[in-house]
Tab-separated table of C-alpha atoms in Angstrom:
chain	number	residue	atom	x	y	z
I	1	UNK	CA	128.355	110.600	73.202
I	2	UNK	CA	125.930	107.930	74.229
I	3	UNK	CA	123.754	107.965	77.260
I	4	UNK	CA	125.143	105.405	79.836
I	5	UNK	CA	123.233	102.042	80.168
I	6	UNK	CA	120.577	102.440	83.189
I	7	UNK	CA	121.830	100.052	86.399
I	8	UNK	CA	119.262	98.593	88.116
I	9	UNK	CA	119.592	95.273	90.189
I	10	UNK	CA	121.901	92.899	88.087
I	11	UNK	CA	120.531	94.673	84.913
I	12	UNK	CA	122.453	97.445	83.094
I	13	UNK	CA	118.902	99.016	80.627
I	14	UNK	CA	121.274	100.306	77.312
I	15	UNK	CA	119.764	103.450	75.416
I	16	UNK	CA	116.500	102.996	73.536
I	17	UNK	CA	115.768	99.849	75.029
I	18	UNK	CA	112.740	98.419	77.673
I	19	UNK	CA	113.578	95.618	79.621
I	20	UNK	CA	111.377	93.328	82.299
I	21	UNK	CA	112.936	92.489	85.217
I	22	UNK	CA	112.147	90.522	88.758
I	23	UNK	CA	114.018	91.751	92.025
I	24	UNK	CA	114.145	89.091	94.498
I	25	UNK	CA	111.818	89.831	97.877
I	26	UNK	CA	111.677	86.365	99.967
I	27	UNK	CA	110.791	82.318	99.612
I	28	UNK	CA	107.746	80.902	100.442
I	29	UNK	CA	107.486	77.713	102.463
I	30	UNK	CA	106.941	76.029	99.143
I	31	UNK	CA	110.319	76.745	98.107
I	32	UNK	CA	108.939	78.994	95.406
I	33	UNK	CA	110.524	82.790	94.649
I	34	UNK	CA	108.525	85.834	95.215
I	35	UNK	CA	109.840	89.170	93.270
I	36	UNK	CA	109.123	92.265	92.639
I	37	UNK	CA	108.059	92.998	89.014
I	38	UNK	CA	109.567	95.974	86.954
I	39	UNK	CA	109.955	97.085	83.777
I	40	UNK	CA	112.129	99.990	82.559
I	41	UNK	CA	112.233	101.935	79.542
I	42	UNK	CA	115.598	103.342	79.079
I	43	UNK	CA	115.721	106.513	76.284
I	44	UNK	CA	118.132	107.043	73.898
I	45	UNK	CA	118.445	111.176	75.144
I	46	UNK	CA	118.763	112.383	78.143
I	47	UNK	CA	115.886	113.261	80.244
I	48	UNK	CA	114.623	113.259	83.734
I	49	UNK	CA	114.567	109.434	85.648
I	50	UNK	CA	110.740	109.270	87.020
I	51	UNK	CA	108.860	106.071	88.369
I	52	UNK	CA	105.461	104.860	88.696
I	53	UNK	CA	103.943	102.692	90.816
I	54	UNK	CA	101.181	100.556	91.940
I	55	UNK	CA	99.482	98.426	94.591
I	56	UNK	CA	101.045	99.504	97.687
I	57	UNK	CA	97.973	98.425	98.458
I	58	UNK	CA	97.315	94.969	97.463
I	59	UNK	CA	93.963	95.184	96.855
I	60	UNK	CA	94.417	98.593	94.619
I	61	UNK	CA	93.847	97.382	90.824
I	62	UNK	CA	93.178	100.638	89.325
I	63	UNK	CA	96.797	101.734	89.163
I	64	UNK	CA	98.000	98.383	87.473
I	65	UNK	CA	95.585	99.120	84.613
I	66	UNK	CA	97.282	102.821	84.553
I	67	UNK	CA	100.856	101.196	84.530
I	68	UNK	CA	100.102	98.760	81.708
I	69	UNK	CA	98.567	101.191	79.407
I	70	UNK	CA	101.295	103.851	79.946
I	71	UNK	CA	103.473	101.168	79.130
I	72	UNK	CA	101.633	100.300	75.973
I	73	UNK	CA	101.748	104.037	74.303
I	74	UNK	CA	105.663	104.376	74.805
I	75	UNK	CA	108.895	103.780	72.804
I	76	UNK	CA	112.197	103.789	74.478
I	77	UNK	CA	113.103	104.844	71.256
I	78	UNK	CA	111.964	108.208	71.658
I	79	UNK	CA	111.337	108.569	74.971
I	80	UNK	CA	113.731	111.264	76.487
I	81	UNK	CA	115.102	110.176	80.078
I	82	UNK	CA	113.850	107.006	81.860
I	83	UNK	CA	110.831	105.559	83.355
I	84	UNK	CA	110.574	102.756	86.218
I	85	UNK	CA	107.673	101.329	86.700
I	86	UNK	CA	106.264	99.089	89.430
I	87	UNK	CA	102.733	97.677	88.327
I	88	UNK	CA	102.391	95.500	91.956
I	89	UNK	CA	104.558	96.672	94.850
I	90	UNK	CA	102.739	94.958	97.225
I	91	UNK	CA	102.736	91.278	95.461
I	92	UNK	CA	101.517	89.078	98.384
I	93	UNK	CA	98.767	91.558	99.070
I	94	UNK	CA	97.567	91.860	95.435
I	95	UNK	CA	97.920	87.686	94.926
I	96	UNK	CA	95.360	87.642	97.831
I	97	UNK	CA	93.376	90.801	97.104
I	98	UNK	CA	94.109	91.632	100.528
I	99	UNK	CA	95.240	95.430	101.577
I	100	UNK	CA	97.942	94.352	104.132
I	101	UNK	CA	101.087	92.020	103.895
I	102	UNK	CA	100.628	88.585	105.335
I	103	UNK	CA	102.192	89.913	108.591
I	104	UNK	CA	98.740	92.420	109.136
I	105	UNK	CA	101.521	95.449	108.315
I	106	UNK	CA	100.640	98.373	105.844
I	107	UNK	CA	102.978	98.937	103.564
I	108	UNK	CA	102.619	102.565	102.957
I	109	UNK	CA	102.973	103.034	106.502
I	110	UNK	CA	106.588	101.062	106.684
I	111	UNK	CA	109.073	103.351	104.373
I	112	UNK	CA	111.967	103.850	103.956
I	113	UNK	CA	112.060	100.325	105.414
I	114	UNK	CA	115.131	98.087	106.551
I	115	UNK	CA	117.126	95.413	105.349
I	116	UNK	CA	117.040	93.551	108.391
I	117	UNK	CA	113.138	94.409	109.445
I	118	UNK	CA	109.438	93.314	108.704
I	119	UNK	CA	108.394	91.674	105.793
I	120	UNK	CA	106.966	95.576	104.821
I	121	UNK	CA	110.019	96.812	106.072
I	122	UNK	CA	112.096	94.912	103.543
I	123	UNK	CA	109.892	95.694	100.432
I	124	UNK	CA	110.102	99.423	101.324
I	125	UNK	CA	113.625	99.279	101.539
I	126	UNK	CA	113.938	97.320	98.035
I	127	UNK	CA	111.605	99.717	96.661
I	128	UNK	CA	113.396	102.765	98.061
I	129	UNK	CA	116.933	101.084	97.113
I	130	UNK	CA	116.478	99.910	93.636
I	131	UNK	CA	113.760	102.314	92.321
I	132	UNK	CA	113.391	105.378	94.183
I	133	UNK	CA	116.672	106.419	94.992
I	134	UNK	CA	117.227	106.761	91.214
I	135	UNK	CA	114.347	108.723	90.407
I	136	UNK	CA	113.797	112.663	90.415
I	137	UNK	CA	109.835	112.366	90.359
I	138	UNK	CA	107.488	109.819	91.024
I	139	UNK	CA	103.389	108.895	90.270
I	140	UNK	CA	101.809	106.671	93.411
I	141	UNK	CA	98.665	105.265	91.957
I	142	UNK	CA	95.594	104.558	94.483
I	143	UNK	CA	92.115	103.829	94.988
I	144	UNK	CA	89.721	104.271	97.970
I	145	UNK	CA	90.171	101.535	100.753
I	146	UNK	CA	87.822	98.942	101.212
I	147	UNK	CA	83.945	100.004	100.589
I	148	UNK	CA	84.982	103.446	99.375
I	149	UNK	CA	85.425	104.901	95.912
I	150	UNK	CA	87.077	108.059	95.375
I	151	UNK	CA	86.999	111.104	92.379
I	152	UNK	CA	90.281	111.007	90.444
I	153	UNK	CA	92.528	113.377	92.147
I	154	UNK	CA	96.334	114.723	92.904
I	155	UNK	CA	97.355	114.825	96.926
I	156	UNK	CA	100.502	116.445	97.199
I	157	UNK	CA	102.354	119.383	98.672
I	158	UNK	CA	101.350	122.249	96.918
I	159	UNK	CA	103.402	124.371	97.991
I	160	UNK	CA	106.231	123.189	96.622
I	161	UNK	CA	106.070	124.951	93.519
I	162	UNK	CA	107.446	122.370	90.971
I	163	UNK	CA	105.352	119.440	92.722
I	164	UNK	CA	102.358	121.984	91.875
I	165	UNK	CA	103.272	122.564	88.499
I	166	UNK	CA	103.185	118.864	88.184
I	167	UNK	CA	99.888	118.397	90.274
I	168	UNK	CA	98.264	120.922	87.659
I	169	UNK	CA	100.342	118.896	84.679
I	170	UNK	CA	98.462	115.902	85.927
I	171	UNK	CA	94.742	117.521	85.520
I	172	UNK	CA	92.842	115.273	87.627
I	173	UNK	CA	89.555	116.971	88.643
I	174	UNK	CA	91.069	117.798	92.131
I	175	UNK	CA	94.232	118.458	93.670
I	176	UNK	CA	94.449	118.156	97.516
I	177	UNK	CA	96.972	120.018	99.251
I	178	UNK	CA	97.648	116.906	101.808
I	179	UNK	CA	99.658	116.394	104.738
I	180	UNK	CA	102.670	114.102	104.673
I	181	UNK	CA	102.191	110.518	106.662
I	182	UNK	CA	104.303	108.796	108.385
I	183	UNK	CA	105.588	105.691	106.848
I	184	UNK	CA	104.207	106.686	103.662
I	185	UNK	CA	105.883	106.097	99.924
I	186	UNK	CA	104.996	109.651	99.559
I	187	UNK	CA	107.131	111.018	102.735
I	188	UNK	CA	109.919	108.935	101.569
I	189	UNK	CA	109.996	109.549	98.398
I	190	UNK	CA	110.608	113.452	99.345
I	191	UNK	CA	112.641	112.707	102.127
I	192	UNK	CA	114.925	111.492	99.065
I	193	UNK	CA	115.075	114.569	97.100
I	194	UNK	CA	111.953	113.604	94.861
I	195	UNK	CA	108.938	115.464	94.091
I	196	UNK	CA	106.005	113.009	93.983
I	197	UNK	CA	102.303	112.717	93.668
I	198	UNK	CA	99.790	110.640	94.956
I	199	UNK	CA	97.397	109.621	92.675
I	200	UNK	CA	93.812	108.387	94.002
I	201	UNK	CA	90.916	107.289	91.680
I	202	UNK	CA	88.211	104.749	92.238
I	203	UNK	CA	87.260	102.020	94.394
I	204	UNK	CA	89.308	98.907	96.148
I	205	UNK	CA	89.698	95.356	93.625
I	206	UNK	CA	87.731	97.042	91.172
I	207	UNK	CA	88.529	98.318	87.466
I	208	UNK	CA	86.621	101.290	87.042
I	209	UNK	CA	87.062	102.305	83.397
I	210	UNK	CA	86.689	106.249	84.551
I	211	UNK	CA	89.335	105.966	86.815
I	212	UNK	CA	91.869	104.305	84.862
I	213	UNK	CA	91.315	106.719	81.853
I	214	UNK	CA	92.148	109.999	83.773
I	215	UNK	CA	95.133	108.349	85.228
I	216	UNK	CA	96.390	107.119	81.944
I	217	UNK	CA	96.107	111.105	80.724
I	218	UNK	CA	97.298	112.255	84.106
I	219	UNK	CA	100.633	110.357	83.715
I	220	UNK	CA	100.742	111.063	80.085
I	221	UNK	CA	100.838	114.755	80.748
I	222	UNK	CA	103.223	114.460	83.664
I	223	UNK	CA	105.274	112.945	81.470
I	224	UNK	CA	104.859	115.807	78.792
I	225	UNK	CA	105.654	118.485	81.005
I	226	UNK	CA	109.167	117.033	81.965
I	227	UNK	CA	109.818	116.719	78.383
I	228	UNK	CA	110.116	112.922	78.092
I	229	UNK	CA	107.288	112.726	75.426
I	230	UNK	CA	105.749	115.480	73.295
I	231	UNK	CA	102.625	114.592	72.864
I	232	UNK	CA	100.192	114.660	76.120
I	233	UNK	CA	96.228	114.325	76.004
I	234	UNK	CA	94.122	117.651	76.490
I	235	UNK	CA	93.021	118.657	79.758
I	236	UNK	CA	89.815	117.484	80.996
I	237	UNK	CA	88.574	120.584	82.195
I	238	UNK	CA	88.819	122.580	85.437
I	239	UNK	CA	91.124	121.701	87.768
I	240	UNK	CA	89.856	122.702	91.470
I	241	UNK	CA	91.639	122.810	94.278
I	242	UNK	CA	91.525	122.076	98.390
I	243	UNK	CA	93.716	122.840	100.951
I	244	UNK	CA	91.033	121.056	103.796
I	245	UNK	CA	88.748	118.593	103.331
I	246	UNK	CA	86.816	115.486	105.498
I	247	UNK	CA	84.072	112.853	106.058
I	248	UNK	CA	80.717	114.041	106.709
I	249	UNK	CA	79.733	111.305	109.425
I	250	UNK	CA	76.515	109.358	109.832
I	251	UNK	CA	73.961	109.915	112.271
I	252	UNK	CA	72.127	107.315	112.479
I	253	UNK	CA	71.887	103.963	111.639
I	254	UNK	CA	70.095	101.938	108.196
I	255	UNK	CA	70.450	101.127	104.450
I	256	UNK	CA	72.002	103.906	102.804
I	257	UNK	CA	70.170	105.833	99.821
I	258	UNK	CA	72.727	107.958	98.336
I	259	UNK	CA	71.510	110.998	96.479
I	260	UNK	CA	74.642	113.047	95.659
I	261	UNK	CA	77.644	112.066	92.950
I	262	UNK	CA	81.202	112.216	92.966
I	263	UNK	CA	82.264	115.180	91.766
I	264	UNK	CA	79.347	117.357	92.737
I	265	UNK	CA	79.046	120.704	94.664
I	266	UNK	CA	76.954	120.809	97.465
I	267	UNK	CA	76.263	123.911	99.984
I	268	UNK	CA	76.251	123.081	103.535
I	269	UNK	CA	73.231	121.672	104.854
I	270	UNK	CA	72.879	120.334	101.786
I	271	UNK	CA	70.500	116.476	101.452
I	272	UNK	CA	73.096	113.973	100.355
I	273	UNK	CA	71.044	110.952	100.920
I	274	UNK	CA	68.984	109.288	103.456
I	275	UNK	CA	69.104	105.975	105.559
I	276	UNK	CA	66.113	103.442	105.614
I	277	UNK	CA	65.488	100.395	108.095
I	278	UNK	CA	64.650	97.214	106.177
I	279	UNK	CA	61.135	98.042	105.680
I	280	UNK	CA	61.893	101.575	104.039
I	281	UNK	CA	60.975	103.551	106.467
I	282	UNK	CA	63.150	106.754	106.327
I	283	UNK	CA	64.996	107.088	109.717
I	284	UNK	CA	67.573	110.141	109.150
I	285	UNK	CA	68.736	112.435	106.290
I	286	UNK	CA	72.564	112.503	105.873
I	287	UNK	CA	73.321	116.466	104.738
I	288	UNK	CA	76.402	118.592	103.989
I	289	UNK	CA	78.550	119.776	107.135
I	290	UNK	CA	80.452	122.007	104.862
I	291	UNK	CA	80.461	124.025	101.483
I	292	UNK	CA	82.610	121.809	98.975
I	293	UNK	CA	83.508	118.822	95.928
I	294	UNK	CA	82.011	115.293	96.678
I	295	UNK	CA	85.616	113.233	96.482
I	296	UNK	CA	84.392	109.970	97.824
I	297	UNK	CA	82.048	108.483	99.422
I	298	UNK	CA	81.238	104.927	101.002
I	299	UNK	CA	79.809	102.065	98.694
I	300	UNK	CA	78.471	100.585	101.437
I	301	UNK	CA	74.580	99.589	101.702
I	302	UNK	CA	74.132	99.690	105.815
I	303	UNK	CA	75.725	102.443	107.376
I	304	UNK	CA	75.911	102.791	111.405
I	305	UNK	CA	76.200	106.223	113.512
I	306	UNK	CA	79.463	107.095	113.301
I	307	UNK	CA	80.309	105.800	110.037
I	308	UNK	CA	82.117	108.126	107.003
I	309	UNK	CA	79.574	108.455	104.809
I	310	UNK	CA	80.778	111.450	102.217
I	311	UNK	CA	84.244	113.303	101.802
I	312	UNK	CA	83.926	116.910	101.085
I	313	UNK	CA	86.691	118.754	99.970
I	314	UNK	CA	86.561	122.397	100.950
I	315	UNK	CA	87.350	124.701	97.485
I	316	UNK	CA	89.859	127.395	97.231
C-alpha cells in the first residue's frame, strides 16, 4: 500500500517527492507578501516525521548553511519517513540581520504563540501549527548572540532517555543537560509530544565553516539513528558532557587579550587572558572560577567589570 501524501498548508507532499513551499505570515505596508519558507522531503517508506529549523534568531546564519546542505545530500527517494525543514523562521529578523522581530519581541521567547497575538506570537503559532505539530523530533539550529561565539554543542534534557540517545547520535563536542525556557521552541516543541535538541555552534551573522560542518554531521547522524538514512558520518571524537555550566565574569575594565580556546580544559584559577588600557598596560588577569570545557566566550575587544567574558561548562 502506498504511504499517504504528506498535508501541509494547501500542499499534499506525495511519496518520494520534495517540494518548496511559502506559508503566508503578514503584508507589509508596501503591499508586498511575507512567508515563511519550507521545503519538505516526503519518503516513499515509512519513517519517523522530524523537522529542522533555523533563524529563530534573525541574525543566526550558521543554521541556514546546515539546512541547505542537509538538503543537498538527500533523496526523497530513499529517504524513509519525512523531513520539514525551516531554513529562516524568523524572516524579518534575518532580512535585517537583526535578532528580534520588528516589534523588539524574541521569538524564542513567544511559543506556542496565538493566532490573534504579536507579530512573534503569530509566527510561533504558524510554526507550531503547520510544522511542529506533525513532527516526532526536531533539530533547533543556533549560534551565540551578538559578540559571542560558541563550541558546537547539544542542550537538551538528558534525562529523557531517547532525547539522550539522540543528543549522543548528534556527536557535537558537548552536550549540555539545559533547563527548559519559557517561551522557547524547545519547551514547545516537548510540550507537544516531541523530543528535540537545541543545536548551538558559532558566532551571530557569521558563517563559520567549523560550525556548519559539525552540524551538517550532527543532523546527518540524527537522522541515521531514526533510520531515515543509512549512511551517517563518523563521530568526531569524544563526546563530553555537563549538567552545570556559566560565565566567568570580568573584573575589571580594558581591551581584552584572550589566551584560552574554545574547546579547551582549564583548572580553576586557571589564566584565560588579560585586559589592557589603550596603552598596553596590563590592568587585570581574567582566570578560571571553575574546573571545566571553554564553550564560548565573548568576541568582543573592550570588556567592562561585569561583563561575561568565558563560559565554562562543568564536566561529568
Amino acid at each position: 500500500m502506498a504511504r499517504p501524501s504528506f498535508e501541509i498548508g494547501s500542499v499534499r507532499v506525495r511519496p518520494g517527492r520534495a517540494q518548496s513551499l511559502s506559508l503566508p505570515i503578514m503584508r507589509l505596508v508596501t503591499g508586498a507578501d511575507v512567508d515563511l519558507p519550507l521545503r519538505v522531503l516526503h519518503g516513499r517508506d515509512d519513517g519517523p516525521v522530524v523537522w529542522v529549523d533555523a533563524a529563530v534568531h534573525g541574525d543566526e546564519a550558521v543554521g541556514v548553511e546546515v539546512v541547505r546542505q542537509v538538503l543537498a545530500d538527500l533523496d526523497p527517494r530513499t529517504l524513509r519517513g519525512t523531513l520539514v525543514a525551516v531554513p529562516i523562521v524568523n524572516v524579518l529578523g534575518f532580512m535585517n540581520g537583526d535578532r528580534y522581530l520588528p516589534d523588539r519581541r524574541d521569538l524564542n521567547r513567544s511559543f506556542p504563540g496565538s493566532p490573534r497575538g504579536s507579530l512573534a506570537s503569530r509566527v510561533a503559532h504558524l510554526m507550531m501549527t503547520e510544522v511542529v505539530s506533525k513532527c516526532s523530533v526536531g533539530i533547533d539550529l543556533h549560534t551565540g548572540s551578538d559578540r559571542r561565539t560558541n563550541l558546537p554543542q547539544v542542550r537538551a534534557d538528558l534525562d529523557d532517555p531517547r532525547t539522550r540517545e539522540l543528543a549522543e547520535a548528534f556527536g557535537a563536542p558537548l552536550m549540555l543537560h539545559a533547563p527548559l525556557r519559557d517561551g522557547s521552541l524547545r519547551q514547545a516543541g516537548r510540550d507537544a509530544g516531541a523530543k528535540v535538541l537545541l543545536y548551538e555552534a558559532g558566532e551571530a551573522w557569521r558563517m563559520d565553516p567549523w560550525a556548519i560542518a559539525a552540524g551538517v554531521r550532527g543532523v546527518r547522524r540524527v537522522l541515521a539513528l531514526l533510520g531515515m538514512v543509512d549512511d551517517a558520518p563518523e563521530p568526531d571524537g569524544e563526546v563530553a558532557e555537563s549538567r552545570r555550566s556559566g560565565w566567568v565574569r570580568s573584573r575589571g575594565t580594558g581591551l581584552l587579550h584572550f589566551e584560552a580556546s574554545l574547546g579547551q580544559r582549564v583548572e580553576k584559577g586557571e589564566r584565560l587572558g588579560g585586559l589592557f588600557d589603550g596603552f598596553g598596560k596590563r590592568v587585570r588577569l581574567v582566570h578560571a572560577d571553575r574546573d571545566g570545557l571553554v564553550i564560548g566566550h565573548t568576541t568582543a575587544p573592550v570588556v567592562n567589570r561585569g561583563d561575561a567574558v568565558v563560559h565554562l561548562a562543568e564536566l561529568v
